[in-house]
Coordinates of C-alpha atoms and ligand atoms in Angstrom, one line a residue:
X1 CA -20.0 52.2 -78.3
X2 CA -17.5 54.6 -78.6
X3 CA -20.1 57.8 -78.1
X4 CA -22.1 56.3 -75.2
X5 CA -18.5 55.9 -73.7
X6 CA -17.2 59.6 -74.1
X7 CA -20.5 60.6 -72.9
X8 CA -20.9 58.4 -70.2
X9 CA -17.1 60.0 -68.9
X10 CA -18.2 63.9 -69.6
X11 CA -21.6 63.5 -67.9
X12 CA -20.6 61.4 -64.8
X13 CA -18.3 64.1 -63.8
X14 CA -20.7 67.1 -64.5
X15 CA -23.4 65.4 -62.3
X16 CA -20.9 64.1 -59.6
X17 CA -19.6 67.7 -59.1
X18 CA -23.1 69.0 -58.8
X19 CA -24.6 66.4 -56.2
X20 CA -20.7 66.4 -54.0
X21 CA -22.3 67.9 -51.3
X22 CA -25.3 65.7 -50.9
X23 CA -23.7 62.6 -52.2
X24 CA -21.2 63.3 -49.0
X25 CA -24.3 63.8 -46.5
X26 CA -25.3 60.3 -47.0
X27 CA -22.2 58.7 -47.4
X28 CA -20.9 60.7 -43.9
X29 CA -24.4 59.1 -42.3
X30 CA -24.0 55.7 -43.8
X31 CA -20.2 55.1 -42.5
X32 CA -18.5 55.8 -39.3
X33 CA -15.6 58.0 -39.6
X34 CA -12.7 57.0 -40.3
X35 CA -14.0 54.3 -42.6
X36 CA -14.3 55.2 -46.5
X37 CA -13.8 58.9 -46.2
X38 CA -10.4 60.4 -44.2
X39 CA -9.9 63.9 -44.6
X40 CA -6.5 65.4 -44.9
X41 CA -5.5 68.5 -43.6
X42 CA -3.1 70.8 -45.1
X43 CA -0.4 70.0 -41.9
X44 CA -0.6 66.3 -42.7
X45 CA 2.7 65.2 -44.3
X46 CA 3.8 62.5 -46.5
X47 CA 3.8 59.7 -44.0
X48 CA 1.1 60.6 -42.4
X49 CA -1.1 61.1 -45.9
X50 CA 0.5 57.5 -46.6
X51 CA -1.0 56.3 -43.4
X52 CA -4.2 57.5 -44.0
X53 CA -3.8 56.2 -47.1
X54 CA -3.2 52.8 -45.8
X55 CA -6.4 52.8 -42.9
X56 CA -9.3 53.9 -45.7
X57 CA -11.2 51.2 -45.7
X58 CA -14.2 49.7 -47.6
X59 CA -18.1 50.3 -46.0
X60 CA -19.6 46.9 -45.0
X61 CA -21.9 46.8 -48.0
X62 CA -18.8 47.8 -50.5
X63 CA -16.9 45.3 -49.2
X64 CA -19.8 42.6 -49.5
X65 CA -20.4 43.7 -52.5
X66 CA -16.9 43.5 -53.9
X67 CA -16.6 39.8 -52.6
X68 CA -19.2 39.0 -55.2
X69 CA -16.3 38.9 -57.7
X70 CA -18.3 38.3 -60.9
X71 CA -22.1 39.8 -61.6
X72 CA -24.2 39.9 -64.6
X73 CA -26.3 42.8 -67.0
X74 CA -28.8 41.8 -68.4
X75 CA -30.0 44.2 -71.5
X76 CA -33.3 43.7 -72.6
X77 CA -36.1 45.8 -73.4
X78 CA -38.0 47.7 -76.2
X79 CA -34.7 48.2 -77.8
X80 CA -34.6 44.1 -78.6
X81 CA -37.2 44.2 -80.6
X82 CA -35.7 46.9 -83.2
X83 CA -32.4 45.8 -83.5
X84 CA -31.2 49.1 -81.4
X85 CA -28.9 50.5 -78.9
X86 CA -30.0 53.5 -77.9
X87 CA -33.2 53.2 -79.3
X88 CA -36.2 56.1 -79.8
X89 CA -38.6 58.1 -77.9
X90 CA -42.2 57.1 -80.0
X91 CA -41.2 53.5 -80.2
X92 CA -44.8 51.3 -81.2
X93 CA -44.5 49.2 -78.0
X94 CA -46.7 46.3 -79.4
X95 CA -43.7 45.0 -80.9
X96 CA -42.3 44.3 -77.5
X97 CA -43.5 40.8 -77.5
X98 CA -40.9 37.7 -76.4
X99 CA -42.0 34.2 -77.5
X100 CA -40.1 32.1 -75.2
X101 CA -39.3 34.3 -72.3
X102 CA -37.8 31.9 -69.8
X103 CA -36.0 34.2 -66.8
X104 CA -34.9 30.7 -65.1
X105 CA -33.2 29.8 -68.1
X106 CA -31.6 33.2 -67.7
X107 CA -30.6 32.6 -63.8
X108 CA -29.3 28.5 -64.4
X109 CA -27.2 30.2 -67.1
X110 CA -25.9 32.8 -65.3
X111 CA -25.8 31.0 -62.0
X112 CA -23.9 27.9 -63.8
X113 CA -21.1 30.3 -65.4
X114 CA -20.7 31.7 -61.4
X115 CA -22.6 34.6 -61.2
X116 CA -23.4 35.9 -58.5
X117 CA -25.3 39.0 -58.8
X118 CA -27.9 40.0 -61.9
X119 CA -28.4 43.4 -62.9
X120 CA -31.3 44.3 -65.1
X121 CA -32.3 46.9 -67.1
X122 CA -35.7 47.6 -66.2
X123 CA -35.9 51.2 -68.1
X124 CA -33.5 52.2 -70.7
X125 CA -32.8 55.9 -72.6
X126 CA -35.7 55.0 -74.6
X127 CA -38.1 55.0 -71.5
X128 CA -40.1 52.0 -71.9
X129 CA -40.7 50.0 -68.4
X130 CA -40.3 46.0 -67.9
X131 CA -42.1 46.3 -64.8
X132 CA -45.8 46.8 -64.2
X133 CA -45.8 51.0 -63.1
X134 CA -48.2 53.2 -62.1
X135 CA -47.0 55.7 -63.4
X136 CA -46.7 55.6 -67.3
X137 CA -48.5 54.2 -70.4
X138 CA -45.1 53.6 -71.9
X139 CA -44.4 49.8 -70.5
X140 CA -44.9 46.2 -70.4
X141 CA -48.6 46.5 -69.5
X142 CA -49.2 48.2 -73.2
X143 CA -47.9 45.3 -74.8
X144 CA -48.9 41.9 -75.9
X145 CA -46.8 40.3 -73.7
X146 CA -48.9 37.9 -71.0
X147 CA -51.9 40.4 -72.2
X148 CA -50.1 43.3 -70.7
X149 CA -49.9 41.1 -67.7
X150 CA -46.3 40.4 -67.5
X151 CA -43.7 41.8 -65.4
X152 CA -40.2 41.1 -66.1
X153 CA -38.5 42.6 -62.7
X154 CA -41.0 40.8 -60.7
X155 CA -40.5 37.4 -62.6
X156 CA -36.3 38.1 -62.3
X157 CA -36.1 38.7 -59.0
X158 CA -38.1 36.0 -58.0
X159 CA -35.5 33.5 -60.0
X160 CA -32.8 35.0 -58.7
X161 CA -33.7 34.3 -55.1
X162 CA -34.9 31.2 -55.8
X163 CA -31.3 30.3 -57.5
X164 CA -29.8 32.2 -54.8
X165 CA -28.4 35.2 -56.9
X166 CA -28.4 38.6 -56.0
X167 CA -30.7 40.9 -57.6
X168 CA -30.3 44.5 -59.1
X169 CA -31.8 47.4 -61.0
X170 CA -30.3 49.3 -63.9
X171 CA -32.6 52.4 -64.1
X172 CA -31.5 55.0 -67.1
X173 CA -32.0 58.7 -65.4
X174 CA -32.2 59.6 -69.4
X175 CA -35.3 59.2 -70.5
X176 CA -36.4 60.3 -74.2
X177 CA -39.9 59.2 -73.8
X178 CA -41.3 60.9 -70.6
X179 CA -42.9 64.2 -71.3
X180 CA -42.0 65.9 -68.2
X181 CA -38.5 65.2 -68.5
X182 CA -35.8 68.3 -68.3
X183 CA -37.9 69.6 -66.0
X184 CA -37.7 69.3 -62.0
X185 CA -41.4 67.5 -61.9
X186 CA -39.1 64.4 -63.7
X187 CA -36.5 64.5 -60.9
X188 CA -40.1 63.3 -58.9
X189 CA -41.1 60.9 -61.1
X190 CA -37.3 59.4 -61.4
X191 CA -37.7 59.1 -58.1
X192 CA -41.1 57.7 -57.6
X193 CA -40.1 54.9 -60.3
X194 CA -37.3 53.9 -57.6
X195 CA -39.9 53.8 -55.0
X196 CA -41.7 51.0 -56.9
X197 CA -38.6 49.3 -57.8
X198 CA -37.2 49.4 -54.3
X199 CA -40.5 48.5 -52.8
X200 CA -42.3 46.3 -55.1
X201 CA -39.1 43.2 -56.2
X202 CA -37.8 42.5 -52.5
X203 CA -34.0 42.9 -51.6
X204 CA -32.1 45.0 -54.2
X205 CA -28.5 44.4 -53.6
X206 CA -27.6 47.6 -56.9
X207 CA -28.9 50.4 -58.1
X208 CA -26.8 51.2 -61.2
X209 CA -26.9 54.5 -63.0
X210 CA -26.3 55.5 -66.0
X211 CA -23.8 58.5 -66.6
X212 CA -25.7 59.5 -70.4
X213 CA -27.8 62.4 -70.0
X214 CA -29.1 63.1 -73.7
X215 CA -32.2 65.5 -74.7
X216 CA -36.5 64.4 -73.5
X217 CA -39.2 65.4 -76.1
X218 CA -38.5 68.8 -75.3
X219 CA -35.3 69.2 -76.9
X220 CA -34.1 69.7 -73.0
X221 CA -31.7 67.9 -71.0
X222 CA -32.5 67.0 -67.1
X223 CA -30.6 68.9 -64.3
X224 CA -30.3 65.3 -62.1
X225 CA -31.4 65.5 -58.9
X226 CA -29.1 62.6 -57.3
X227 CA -29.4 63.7 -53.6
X228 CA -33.4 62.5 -54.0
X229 CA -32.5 59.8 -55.2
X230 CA -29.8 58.6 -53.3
X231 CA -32.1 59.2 -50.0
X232 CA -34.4 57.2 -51.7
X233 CA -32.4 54.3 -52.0
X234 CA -30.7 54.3 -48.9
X235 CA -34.4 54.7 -47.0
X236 CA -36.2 52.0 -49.1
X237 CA -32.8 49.3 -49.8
X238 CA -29.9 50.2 -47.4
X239 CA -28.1 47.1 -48.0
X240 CA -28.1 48.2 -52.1
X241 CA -24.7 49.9 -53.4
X242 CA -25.4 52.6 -55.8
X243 CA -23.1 52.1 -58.8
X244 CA -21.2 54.7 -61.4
X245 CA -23.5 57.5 -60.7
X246 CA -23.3 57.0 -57.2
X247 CA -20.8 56.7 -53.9
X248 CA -20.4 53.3 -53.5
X249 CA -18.9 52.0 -56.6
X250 CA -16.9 53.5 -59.8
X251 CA -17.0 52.7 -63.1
X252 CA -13.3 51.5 -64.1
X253 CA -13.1 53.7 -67.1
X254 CA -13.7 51.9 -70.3
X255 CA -15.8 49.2 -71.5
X256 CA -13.4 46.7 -72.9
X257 CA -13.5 44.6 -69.8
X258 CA -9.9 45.2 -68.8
X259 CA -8.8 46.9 -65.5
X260 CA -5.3 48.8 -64.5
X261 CA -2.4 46.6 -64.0
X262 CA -1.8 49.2 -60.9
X263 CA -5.9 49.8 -59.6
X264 CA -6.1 51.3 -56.1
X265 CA -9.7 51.4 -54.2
X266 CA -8.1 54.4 -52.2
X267 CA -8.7 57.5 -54.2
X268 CA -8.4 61.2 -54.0
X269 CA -11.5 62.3 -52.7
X270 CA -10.9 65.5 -54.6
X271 CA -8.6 66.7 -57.2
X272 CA -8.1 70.3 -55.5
X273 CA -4.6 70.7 -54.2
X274 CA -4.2 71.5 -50.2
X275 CA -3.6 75.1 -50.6
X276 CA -6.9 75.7 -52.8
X277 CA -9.2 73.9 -50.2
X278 CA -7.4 75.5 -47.6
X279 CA -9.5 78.1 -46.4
X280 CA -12.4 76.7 -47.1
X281 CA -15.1 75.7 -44.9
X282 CA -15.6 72.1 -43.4
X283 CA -18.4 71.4 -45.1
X284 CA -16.8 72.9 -48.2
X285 CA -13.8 70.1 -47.8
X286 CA -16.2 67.4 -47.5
X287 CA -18.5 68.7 -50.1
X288 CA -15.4 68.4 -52.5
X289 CA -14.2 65.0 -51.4
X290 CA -16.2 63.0 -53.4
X291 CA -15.9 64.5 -56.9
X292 CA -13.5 61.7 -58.8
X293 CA -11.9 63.0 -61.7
X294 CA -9.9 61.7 -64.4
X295 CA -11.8 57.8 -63.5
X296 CA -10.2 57.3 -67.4
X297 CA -6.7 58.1 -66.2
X298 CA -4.1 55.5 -66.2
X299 CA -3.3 57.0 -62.3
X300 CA -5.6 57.4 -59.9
X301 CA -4.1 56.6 -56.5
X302 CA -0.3 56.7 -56.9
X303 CA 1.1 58.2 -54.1
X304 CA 1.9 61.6 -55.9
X305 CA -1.9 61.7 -56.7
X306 CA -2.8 61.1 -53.0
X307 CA 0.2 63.4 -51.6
X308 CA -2.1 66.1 -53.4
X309 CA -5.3 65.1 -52.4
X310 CA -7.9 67.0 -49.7
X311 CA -9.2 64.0 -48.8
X312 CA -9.0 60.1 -49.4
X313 CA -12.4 57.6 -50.6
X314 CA -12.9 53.7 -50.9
X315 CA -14.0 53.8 -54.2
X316 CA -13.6 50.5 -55.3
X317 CA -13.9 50.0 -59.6
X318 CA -16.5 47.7 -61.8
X319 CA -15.6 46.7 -65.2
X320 CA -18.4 46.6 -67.5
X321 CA -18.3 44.9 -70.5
X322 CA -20.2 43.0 -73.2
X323 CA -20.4 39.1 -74.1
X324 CA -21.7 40.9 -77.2
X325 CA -20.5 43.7 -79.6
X326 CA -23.5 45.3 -78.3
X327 CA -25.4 46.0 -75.3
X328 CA -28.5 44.6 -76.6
X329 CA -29.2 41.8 -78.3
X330 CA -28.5 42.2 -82.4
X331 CA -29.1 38.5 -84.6
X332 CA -25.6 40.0 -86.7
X333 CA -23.5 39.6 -83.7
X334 CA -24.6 35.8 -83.0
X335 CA -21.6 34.9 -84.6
X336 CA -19.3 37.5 -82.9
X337 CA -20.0 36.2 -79.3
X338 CA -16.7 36.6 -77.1
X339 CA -14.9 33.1 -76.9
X340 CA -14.0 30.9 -73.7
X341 CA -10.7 32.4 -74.2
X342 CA -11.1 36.2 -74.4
X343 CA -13.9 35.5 -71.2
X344 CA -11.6 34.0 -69.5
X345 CA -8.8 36.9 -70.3
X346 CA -11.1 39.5 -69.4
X347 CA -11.8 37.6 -66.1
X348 CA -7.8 37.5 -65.3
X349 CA -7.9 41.2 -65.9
X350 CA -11.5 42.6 -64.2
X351 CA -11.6 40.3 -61.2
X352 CA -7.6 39.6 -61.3
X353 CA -7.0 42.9 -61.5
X354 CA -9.0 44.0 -57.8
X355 CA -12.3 45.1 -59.8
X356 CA -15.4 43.6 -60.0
X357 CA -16.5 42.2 -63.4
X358 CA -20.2 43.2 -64.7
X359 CA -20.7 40.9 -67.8
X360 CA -23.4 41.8 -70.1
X361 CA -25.3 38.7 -71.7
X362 CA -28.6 40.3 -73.8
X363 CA -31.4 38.1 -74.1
X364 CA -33.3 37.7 -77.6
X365 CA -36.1 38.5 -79.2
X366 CA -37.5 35.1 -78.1
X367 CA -36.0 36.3 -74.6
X368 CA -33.7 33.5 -74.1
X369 CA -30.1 33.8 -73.9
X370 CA -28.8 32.6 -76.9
X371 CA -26.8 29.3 -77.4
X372 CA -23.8 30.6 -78.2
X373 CA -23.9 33.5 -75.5
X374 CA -24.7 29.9 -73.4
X375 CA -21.8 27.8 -74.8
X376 CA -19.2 30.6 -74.4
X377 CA -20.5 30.9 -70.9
X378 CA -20.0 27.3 -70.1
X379 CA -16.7 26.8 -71.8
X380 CA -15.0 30.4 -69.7
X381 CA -16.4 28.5 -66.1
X382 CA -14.7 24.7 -67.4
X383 CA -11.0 26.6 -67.9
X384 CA -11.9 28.9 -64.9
X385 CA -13.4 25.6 -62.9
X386 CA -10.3 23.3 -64.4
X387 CA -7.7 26.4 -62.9
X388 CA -8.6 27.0 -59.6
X389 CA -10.2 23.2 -58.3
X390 CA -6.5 22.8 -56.8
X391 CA -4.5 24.8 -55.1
X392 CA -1.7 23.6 -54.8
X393 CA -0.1 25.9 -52.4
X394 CA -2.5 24.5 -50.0
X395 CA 0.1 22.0 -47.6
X396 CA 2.9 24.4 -47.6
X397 CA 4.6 25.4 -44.3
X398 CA 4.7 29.1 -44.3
X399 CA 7.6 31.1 -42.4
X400 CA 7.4 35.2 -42.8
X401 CA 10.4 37.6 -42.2
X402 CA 8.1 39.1 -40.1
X403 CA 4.7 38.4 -38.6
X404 CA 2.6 40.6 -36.3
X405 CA 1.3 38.9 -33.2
X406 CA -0.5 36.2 -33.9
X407 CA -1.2 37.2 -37.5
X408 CA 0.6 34.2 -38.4
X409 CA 1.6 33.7 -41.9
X410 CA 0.0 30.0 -42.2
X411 CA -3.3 31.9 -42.4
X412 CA -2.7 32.8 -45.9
X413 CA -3.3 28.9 -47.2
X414 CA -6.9 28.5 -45.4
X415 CA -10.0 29.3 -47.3
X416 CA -11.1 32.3 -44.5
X417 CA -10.9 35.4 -46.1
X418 CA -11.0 36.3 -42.5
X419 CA -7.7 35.0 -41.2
X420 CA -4.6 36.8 -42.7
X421 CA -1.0 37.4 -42.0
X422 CA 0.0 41.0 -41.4
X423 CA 3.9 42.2 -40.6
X424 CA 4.8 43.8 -37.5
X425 CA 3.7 47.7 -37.3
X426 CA 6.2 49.7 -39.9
X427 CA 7.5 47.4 -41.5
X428 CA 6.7 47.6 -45.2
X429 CA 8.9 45.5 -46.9
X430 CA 8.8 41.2 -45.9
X431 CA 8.7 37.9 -47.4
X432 CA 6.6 35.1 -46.9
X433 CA 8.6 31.3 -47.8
X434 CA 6.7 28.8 -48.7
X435 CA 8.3 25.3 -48.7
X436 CA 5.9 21.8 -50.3
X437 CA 6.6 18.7 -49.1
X438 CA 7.0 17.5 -53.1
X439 CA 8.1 19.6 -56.0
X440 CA 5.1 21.2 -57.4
X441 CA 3.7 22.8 -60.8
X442 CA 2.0 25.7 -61.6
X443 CA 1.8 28.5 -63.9
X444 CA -0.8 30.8 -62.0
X445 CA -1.0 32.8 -59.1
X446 CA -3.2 34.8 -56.9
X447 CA -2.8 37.2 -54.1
X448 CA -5.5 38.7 -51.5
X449 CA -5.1 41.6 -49.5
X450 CA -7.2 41.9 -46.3
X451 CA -9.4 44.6 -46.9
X452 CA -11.4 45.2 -44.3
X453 CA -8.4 47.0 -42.5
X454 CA -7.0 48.9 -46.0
X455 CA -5.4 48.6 -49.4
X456 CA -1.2 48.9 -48.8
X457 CA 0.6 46.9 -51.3
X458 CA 2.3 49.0 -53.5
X459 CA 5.0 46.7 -55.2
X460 CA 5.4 42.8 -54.7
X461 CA 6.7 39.9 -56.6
X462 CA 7.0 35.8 -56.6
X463 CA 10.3 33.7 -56.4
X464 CA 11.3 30.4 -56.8
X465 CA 14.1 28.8 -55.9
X466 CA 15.7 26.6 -58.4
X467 CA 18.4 24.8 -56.1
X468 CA 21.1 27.8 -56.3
X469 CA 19.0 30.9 -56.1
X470 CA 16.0 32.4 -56.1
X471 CA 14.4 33.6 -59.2
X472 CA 11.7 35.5 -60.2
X473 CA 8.9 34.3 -61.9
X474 CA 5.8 37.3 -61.6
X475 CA 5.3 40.5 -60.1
X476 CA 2.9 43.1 -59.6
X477 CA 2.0 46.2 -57.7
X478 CA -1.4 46.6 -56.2
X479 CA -3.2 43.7 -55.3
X480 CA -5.8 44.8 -53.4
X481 CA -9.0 42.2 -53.2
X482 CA -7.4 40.4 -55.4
X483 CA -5.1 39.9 -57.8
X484 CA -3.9 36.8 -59.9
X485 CA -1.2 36.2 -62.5
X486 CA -0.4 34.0 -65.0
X487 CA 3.1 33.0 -66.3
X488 CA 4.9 29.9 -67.7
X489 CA 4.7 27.3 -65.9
X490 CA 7.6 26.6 -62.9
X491 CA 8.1 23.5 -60.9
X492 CA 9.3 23.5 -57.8
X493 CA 9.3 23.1 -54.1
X494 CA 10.3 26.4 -52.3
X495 CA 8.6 29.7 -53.5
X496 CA 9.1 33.4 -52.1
X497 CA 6.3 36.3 -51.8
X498 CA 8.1 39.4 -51.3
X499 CA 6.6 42.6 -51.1
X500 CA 8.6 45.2 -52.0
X501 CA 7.0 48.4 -51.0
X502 CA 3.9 48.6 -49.0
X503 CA 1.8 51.6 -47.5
X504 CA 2.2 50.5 -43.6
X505 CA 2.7 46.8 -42.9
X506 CA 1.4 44.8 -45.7
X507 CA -1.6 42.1 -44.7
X508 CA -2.2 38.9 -47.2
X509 CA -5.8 37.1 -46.7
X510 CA -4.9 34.5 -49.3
X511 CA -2.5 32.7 -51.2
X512 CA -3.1 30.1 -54.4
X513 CA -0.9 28.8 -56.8
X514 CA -2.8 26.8 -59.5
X515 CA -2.3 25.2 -63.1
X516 CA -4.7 26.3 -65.8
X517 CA -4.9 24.5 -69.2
X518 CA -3.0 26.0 -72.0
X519 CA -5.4 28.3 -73.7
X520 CA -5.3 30.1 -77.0
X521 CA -5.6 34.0 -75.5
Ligands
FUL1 C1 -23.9 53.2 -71.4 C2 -25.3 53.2 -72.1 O1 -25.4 54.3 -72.9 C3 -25.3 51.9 -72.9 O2 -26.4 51.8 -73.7 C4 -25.2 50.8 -71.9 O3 -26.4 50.7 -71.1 C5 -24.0 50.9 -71.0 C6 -23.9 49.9 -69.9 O4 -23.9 52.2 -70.4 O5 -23.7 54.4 -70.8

């Protein structure tokens, strides 16, 4: 998928440049300020920037939507039905025709392997709609399917509130198919196919879009209109983040499933340096802070990159990637289906690595999700299940070097995200002992920062102490919403966190030490 990747990357910056100013209207209406936007002005210095740094923090629907951890594509469409990918503009839509089309099967799947949020594509490049729409021919009520009757986003949405998953819409701005297409009448009809989607399927919790931006029937390409249809969604689904091509969420950078060992949600809102956005106007500066370049660099939000910054964004990352070696469904890759293993890799380095994961399982051309895709599914959730069920940090007594009032160290080991341990006001470096009451053994870890007030850890690692010293046994940088580790497997009965270098005083939600079975990745 190497060319949808490359063009994904050249046309999500080209279309976020053009729609900065508008994207930043919304997003200045949608949060208070400070929130997920600080600005920095070209007095600030380096502590101060590192500061800021340290109080950007995630809007309320970000945040809920990064707590989801783990979220599911679902490709299926005309495309199924020819073996394709990208697929064509003058596809004969007859052929779209599933035998067995079972959407619960689809949600108890997806809901048993932990799921928690389903993303559909309910129009690819290719144009064809799985939903019943006024306004074209090309769709599910020109096909055979239910006698034109059926509707695919109204039958998933409905399972996935009845299995009490989150529902959302992938909608392709490409289009091959429409006729009006690379001209500004499309930017209307883009946006009047959100208004059915967003009005029709109840509560939309995504709207993901696509970065591609290939040629209509008319040899032209589409000037996007994203400020429309931004507006649009925040009117019609306010609670909905928009994804890659939009504000709320980024894509990570690749599709392979794997994060950056060092991923910050706090970004440079811009990649001009102080001195070029220096005379410009206000509305200039915040017109430029949300343009994210370089989202395939290794570094986006060391502190050299933010030290250069105009302004800092919570723009948390998503890490897209397929069960499959395709998007879509294709019979020659039944055999190719990731394994337990590499699933559950992938899962130590998406949702281990403070991203979210957005696996893609493709239904067939019987529009099932096919036994393998199933049994893959079922074995990543036993070694993910088997793993976390104890933690067996959970009866320690906790002791920090130093501890903020009241933020007490202890309330790292509950299950409430919203208790946490912070140190006292500037003081980045401290430790956290935690002693068992009997020697213990593990061979995983996991860290939470406490978002809600900012990502800080910069540096941090884990110690045990083996009855003459302490010795180190993992260690990371960022952590972030979460981060877990996995190493050969210690026993013992007194264990330090220390973090080494923090922006501000560091805060921990969560702690959990755990023992997964020995796997073959
Ligand atoms: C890419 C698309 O071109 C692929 O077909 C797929 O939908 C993937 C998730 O995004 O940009």
């Amino acid at each position: 998928m190497k060319h949808s990747y490359s063009l994904l990357f050249t046309v999500l910056w080209l279309a976020i440049i053009s729609s900065a100013r508008e994207n930043n209207i919304v997003l200045a209406q949608q949060t208070k300020l400070p929130g997920n936007y600080i600005q920095i002005n070209a007095i600030d210095s380096k502590d101060e920037i590192l500061k800021k740094a340290a109080n950007v923090t995630p809007s309320k629907i970000q945040y809920e939507w990064q707590k989801l951890e783990f979220t599911a594509f679902i490709h299926f469409g005309i495309n199924t039905f020819y073996d394709a990918e990208w697929g064509r503009k003058d596809y004969d839509i007859s052929k779209f025709n599933p035998t067995d089309l079972d959407v619960n099967q689809w949600t108890s799947t997806l809901k048993t392997a932990g799921v928690k949020l389903v993303l559909l594509t309910t129009k690819h490049h290719d144009g064809f709609c799985l939903w019943q729409t006024k306004l074209t021919d090309y769709s599910i009520a020109n096909t055979p399917f239910q006698k034109g009757k059926g509707d695919v986003v109204r039958d998933l949405s409905i399972a996935c509130k009845r299995a009490g998953l989150k529902f959302g819409v992938y909608l392709s701005p490409w289009d091959m198919h429409e006729p009006t297409y690379g001209t500004d009448e499309y930017n209307k009809y883009f946006v009047k196919q959100l208004t059915e989607l967003l009005t029709n399927y109840g509560e939309i919790a995504e709207v993901w879009f696509d970065g591609a931006c290939g040629e209509g029937t008319n040899g032209k390409k589409q000037v996007y209109d994203w400020q429309s249809y931004y507006k649009t969604i925040r009117k019609l689904q306010p609670n909905a983040v928009i994804a890659i091509m939009g504000p709320d969420v980024r894509w990570v950078g690749t599709e392979s499933g794997y994060g950056r060992k060092t991923e910050w949600s706090v970004l440079p809102g811009s990649s001009s340096s102080q001195s070029e956005i220096a005379d410009n106007s206000q509305q200039q500066k915040l017109d430029a802070a949300f343009v994210p370049r370089d989202l395939m660099n290794e570094d986006l939000g060391s502190r050299e990159k933010i030290y250069a910054a105009a302004s800092l964004i919570w723009y948390p990352a998503e890490i897209d990637v397929s069960i499959r070696n395709g998007w879509f469904y294709h019979a020659h890759d039944d055999e190719s289906v990731k394994s337990p293993e590499k699933l559950v890799d992938i899962y130590y380095n998406s949702v281990g690595l403070n991203g979210v994961l957005l696996l893609n399982i493709p239904p067939d051309k019987r529009g099932l999700i096919h036994e393998n895709d199933v049994k893959a599914l079922r074995g990543m959730k036993k070694i993910l299940d088997e793993t976390f069920s104890t933690n067996f940090a959970r009866n320690a007594s906790a002791k920090a070097s130093s501890t903020k009032m009241g933020l007490l160290a202890k309330n790292i080991l509950d299950d409430n995200l919203e208790t946490y341990w912070s140190a006292e006001e500037n003081v980045s470096q401290a430790s956290i002992e935690l002693t068992f009451e009997k020697e213990q053994r593990f061979n995983t870890a996991m860290l939470q920062e406490n978002i809600p007030i900012g990502q800080r850890i910069e540096k941090f690692h884990l110690e045990y102490w083996d009855g003459l010293s302490w010795k180190t046994f993992a260690e990371g940088t960022t952590v972030g919403y979460k981060r877990l580790l996995r190493f050969s497997a210690i026993t013992a009965d007194r264990i330090r966190i220390v973090i080494d270098e923090s922006r501000l005083n560091p805060t921990l939600a969560s702690f959990g030490l755990y023992l997964a079975p020995e796997t073959k990745e």
